[in-house]
Short mmCIF file of C-alpha atoms in Angstrom, two decimals:
data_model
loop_
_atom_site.label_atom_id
_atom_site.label_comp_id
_atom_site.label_asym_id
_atom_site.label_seq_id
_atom_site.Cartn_x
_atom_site.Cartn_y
_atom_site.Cartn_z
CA UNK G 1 -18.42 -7.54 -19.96
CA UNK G 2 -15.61 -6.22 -18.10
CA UNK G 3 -14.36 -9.52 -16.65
CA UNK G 4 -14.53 -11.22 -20.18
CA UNK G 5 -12.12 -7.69 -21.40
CA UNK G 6 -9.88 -8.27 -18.12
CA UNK G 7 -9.79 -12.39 -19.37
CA UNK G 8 -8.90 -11.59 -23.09
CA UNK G 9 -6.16 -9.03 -21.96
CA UNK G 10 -4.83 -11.72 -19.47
CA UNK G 11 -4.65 -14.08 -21.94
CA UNK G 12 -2.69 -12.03 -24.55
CA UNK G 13 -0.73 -10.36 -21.75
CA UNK G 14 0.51 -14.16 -20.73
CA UNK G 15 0.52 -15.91 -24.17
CA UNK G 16 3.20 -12.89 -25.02
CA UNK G 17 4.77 -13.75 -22.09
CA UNK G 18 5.19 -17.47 -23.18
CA UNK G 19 7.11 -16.16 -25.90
CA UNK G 20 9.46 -13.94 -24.34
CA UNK G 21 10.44 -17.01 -22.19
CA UNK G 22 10.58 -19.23 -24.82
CA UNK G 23 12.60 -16.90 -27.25
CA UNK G 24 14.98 -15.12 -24.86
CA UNK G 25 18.32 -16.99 -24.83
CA UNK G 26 20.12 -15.48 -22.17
CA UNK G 27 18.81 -13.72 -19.28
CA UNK G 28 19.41 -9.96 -19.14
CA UNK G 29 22.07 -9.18 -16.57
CA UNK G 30 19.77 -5.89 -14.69
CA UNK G 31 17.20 -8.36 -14.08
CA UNK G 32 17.81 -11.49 -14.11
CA UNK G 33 15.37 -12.03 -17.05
CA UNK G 34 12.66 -11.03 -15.55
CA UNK G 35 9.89 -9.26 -17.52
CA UNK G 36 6.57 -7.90 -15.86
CA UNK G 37 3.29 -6.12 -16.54
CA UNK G 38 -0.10 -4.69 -15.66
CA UNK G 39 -3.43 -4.06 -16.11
CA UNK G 40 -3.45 -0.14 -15.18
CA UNK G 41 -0.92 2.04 -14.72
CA UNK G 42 -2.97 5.36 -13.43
CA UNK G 43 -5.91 5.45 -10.99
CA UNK G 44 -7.67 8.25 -11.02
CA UNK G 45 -9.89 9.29 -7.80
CA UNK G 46 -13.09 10.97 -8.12
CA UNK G 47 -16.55 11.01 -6.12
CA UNK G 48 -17.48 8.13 -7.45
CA UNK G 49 -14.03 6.16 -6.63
CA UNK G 50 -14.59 3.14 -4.27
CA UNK G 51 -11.31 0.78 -4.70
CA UNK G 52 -9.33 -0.45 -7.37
CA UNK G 53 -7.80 -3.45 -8.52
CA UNK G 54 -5.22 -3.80 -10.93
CA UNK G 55 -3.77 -7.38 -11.96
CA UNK G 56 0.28 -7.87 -12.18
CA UNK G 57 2.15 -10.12 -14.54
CA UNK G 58 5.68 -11.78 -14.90
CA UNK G 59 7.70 -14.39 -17.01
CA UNK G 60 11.21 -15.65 -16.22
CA UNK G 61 14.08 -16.46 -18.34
CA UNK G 62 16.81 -19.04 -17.26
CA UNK G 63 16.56 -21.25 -14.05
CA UNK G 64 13.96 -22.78 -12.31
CA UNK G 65 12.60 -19.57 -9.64
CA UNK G 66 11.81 -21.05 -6.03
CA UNK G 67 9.81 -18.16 -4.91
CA UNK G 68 8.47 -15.13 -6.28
CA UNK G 69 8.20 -12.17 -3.86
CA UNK G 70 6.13 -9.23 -4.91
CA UNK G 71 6.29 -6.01 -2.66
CA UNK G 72 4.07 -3.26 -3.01
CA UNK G 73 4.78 0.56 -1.01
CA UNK G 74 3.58 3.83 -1.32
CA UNK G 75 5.31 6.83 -0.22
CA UNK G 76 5.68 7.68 3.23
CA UNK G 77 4.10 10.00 5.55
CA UNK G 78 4.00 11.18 9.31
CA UNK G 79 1.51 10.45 11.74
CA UNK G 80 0.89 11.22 15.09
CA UNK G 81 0.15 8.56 17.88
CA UNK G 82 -0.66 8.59 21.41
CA UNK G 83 0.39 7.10 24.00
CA UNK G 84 -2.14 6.21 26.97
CA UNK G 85 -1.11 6.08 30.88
CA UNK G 86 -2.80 5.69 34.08
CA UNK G 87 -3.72 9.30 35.65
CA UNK G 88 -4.54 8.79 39.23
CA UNK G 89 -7.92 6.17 38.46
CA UNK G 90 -8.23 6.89 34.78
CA UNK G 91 -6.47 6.25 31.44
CA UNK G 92 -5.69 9.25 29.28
CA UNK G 93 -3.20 10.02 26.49
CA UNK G 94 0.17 10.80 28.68
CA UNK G 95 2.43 11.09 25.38
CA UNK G 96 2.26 11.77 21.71
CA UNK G 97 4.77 11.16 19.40
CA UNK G 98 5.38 12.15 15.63
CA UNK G 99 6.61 8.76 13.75
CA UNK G 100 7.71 9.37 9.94
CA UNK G 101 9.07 7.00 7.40
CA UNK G 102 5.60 4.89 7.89
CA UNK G 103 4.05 4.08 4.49
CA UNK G 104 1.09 4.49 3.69
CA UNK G 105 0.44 1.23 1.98
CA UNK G 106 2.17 -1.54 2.38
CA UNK G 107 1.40 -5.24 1.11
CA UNK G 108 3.25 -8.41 0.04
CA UNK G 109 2.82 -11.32 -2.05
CA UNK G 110 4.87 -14.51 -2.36
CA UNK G 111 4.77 -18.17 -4.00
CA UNK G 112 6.17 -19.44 -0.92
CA UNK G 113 6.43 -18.57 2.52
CA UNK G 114 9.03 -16.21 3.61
CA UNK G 115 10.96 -17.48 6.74
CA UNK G 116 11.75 -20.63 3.70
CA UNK G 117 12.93 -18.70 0.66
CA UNK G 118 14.46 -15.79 2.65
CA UNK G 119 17.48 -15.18 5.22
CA UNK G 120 16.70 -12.89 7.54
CA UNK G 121 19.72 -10.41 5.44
CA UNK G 122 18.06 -10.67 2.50
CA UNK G 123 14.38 -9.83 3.77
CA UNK G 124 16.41 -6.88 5.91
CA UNK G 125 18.15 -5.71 2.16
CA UNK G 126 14.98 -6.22 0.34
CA UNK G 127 12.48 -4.52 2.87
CA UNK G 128 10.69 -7.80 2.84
CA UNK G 129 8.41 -8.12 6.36
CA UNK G 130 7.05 -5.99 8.91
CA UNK G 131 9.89 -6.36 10.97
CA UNK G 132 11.75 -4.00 8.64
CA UNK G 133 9.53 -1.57 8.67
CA UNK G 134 9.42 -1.09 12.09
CA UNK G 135 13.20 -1.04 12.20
CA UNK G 136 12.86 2.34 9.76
CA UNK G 137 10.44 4.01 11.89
CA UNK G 138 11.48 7.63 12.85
CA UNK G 139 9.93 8.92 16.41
CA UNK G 140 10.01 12.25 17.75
CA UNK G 141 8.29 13.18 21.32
CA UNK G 142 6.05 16.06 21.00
CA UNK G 143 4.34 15.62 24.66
CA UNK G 144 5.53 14.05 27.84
CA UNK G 145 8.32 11.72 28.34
CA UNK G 146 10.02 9.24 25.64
CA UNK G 147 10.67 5.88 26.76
CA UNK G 148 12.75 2.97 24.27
CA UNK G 149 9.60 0.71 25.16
CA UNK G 150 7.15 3.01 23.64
CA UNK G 151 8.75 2.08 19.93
CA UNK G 152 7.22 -1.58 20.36
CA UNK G 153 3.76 -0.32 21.61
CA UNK G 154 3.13 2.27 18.83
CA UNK G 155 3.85 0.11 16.38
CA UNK G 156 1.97 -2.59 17.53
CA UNK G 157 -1.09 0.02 17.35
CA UNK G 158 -0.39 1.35 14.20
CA UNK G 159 -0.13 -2.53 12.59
CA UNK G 160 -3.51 -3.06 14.23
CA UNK G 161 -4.80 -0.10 12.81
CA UNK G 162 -3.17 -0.25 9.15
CA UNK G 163 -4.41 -4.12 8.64
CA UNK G 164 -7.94 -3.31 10.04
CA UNK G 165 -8.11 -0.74 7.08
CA UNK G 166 -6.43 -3.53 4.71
CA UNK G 167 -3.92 -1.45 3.87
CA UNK G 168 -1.00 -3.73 5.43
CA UNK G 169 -0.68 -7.08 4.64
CA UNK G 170 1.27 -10.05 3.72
CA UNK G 171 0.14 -13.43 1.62
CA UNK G 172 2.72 -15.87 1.40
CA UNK G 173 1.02 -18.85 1.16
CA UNK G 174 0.67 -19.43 -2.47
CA UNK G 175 -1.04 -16.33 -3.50
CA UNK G 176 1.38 -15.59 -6.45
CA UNK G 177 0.70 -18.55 -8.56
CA UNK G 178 3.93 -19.83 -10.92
CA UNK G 179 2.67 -21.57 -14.35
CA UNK G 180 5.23 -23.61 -16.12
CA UNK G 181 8.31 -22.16 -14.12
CA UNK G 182 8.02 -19.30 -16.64
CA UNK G 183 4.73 -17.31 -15.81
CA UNK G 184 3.04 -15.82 -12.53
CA UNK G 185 0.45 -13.46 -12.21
CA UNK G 186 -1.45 -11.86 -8.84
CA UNK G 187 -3.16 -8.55 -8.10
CA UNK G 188 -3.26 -6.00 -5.71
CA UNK G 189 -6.29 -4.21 -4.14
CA UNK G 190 -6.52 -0.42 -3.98
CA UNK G 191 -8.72 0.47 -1.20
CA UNK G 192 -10.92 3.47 -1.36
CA UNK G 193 -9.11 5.45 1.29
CA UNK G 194 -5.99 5.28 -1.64
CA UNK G 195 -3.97 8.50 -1.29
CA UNK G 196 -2.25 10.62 -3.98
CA UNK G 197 1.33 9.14 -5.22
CA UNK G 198 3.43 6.78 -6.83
CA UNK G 199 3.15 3.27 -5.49
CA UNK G 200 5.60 0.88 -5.97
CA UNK G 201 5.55 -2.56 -7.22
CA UNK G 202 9.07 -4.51 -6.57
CA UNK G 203 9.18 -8.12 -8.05
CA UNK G 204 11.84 -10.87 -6.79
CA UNK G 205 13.17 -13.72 -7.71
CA UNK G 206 14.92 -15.75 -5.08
CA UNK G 207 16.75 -18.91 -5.84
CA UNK G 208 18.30 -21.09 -3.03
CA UNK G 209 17.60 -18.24 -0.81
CA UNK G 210 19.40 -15.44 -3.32
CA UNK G 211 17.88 -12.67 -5.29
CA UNK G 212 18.58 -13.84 -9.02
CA UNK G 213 16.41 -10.63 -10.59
CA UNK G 214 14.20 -7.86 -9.85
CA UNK G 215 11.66 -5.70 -11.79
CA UNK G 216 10.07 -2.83 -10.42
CA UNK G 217 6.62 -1.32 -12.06
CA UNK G 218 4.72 2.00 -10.96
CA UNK G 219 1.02 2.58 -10.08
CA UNK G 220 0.20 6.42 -10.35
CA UNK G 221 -3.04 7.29 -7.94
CA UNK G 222 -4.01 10.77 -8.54
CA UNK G 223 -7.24 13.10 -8.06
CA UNK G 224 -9.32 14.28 -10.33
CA UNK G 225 -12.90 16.09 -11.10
CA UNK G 226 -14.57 17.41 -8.12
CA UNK G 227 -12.17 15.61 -5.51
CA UNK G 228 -8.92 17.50 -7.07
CA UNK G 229 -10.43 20.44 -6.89
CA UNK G 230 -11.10 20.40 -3.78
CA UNK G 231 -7.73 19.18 -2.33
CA UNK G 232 -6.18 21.86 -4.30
CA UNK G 233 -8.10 24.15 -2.90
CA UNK G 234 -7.37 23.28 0.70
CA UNK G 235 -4.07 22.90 0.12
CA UNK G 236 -3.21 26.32 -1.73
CA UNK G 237 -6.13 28.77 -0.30
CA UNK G 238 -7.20 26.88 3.00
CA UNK G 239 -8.44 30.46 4.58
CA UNK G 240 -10.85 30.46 1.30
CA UNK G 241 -11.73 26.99 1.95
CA UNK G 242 -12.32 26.80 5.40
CA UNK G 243 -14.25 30.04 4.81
CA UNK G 244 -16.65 28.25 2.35
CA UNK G 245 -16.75 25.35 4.20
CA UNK G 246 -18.18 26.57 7.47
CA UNK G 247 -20.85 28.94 4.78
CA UNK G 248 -21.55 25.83 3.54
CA UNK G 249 -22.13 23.95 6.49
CA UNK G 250 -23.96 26.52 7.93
CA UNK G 251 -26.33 26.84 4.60
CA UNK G 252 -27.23 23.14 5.07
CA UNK G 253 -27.80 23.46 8.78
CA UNK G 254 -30.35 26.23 7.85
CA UNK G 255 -31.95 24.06 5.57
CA UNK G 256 -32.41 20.98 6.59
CA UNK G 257 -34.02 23.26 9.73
CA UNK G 258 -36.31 24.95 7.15
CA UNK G 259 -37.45 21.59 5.71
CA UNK G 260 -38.61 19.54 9.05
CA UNK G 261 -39.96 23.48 10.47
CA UNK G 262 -42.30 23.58 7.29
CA UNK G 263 -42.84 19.65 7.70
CA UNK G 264 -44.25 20.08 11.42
CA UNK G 265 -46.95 22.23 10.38
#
């Protein structure tokens, strides 16, 4: 049933599409006549929340398009990564540093690969690649010696780490499909280890290796139930909450001991 909804929407999401292509006469000048949509605009998280998807939309006004490039971020955080050396015969963490400006999220979706609709400028103004992001990374030393070479080494570990989880990633090979020169639609995955924020969704239209227009859309991810309760509550009473936590903890402990005691007999 819900895949026969999602169908109908898509349908009337693109047929109104079709006619805001067909009926605009000029292109706006902010975006180059480009008009987008979605499915969802809110996810909320709960106990039950195990991933999301939410479907994305688009018509163009004017020109032929050559590529459509569809960018999706969330809002950056700091992490903490390590570093290992050689200690005498073993390997151990030697440094630790503090990167910020890494997003959380970070995925993108083209018609057409990159390195042919792009200069390397563009994808640099844009944002567009992994290469950029890396150039925007922020480290700070917090144990042992900094070295320039380290910059390459964290972030190959933290690209390792952030596509394992599917939460970078980049499809240019034809995953945004483009219908009549007017109309492309693709969707983006949410994975269950989705954070709290706004995530955005930046949509670009690149002609003979320009950016003709840009829309940008915004997926809210926020907790609720039983799961915002309890990040609110170790966020604004964490001695209350660790408190409870280890009573809880312990309570179960005692339990599940009381259970397999009375079970042996």
């Amino acid at each position: 049933m819900r895949t026969k909804i999602l169908a109908i929407l898509t349908a009337f999401i693109l047929a109104g599409a079709v006619a805001l292509a067909q009926t605009a006469e000029e292109p706006p000048a902010a975006n180059g006549g480009m008009v987008t949509d979605f499915t969802k605009g809110v996810i909320e998280i709960d106990v039950s929340y195990h991933g999301d998807r939410i479907h994305f939309f688009g018509t163009m006004a004017g020109a032929p398009t050559d590529a459509v490039i569809v960018k999706l971020t969330s809002p950056a955080e700091t992490v903490k990564l390590n570093v290992a050396g050689r200690v005498g015969p073993f390997w151990m963490n030697v440094k630790q540093y503090r990167v910020e400006n890494v997003p959380f999220m970070y995925k993108i979706h083209a018609s057409d690969r990159l390195e042919q609709v792009l200069t390397p400028e563009l994808a640099g103004e844009l944002g567009i690649g992994f290469e950029t992001l890396k150039d925007r990374l922020r480290l700070d030393i917090a144990k042992g010696t900094p070295d320039e070479k380290d910059r390459d080494t964290l972030f190959d570990g933290l690209m390792k780490l952030k596509k394992k989880s599917n939460l970078y990633r980049i499809d240019d090979d034809g995953r945004i499909k483009i219908k009549g020169g007017r109309i492309f639609q693709h969707y983006f995955t949410f994975p269950a280890a989705a954070k709290e924020g706004d995530y955005i969704v930046e949509s670009f239209l690149i002609r003979d290796r320009q950016l003709v227009g840009r829309a940008t859309d915004t997926i809210h991810i926020q907790k609720v139930g039983l799961e915002a309760f309890v990040a609110e509550a170790a966020q604004k009473r964490p001695l209350q909450y660790g408190i409870c936590a280890v009573v809880i903890a312990l309570g179960t402990g005692l339990l599940v001991g009381f259970i397999f005691k009375g079970g042996a007999h």
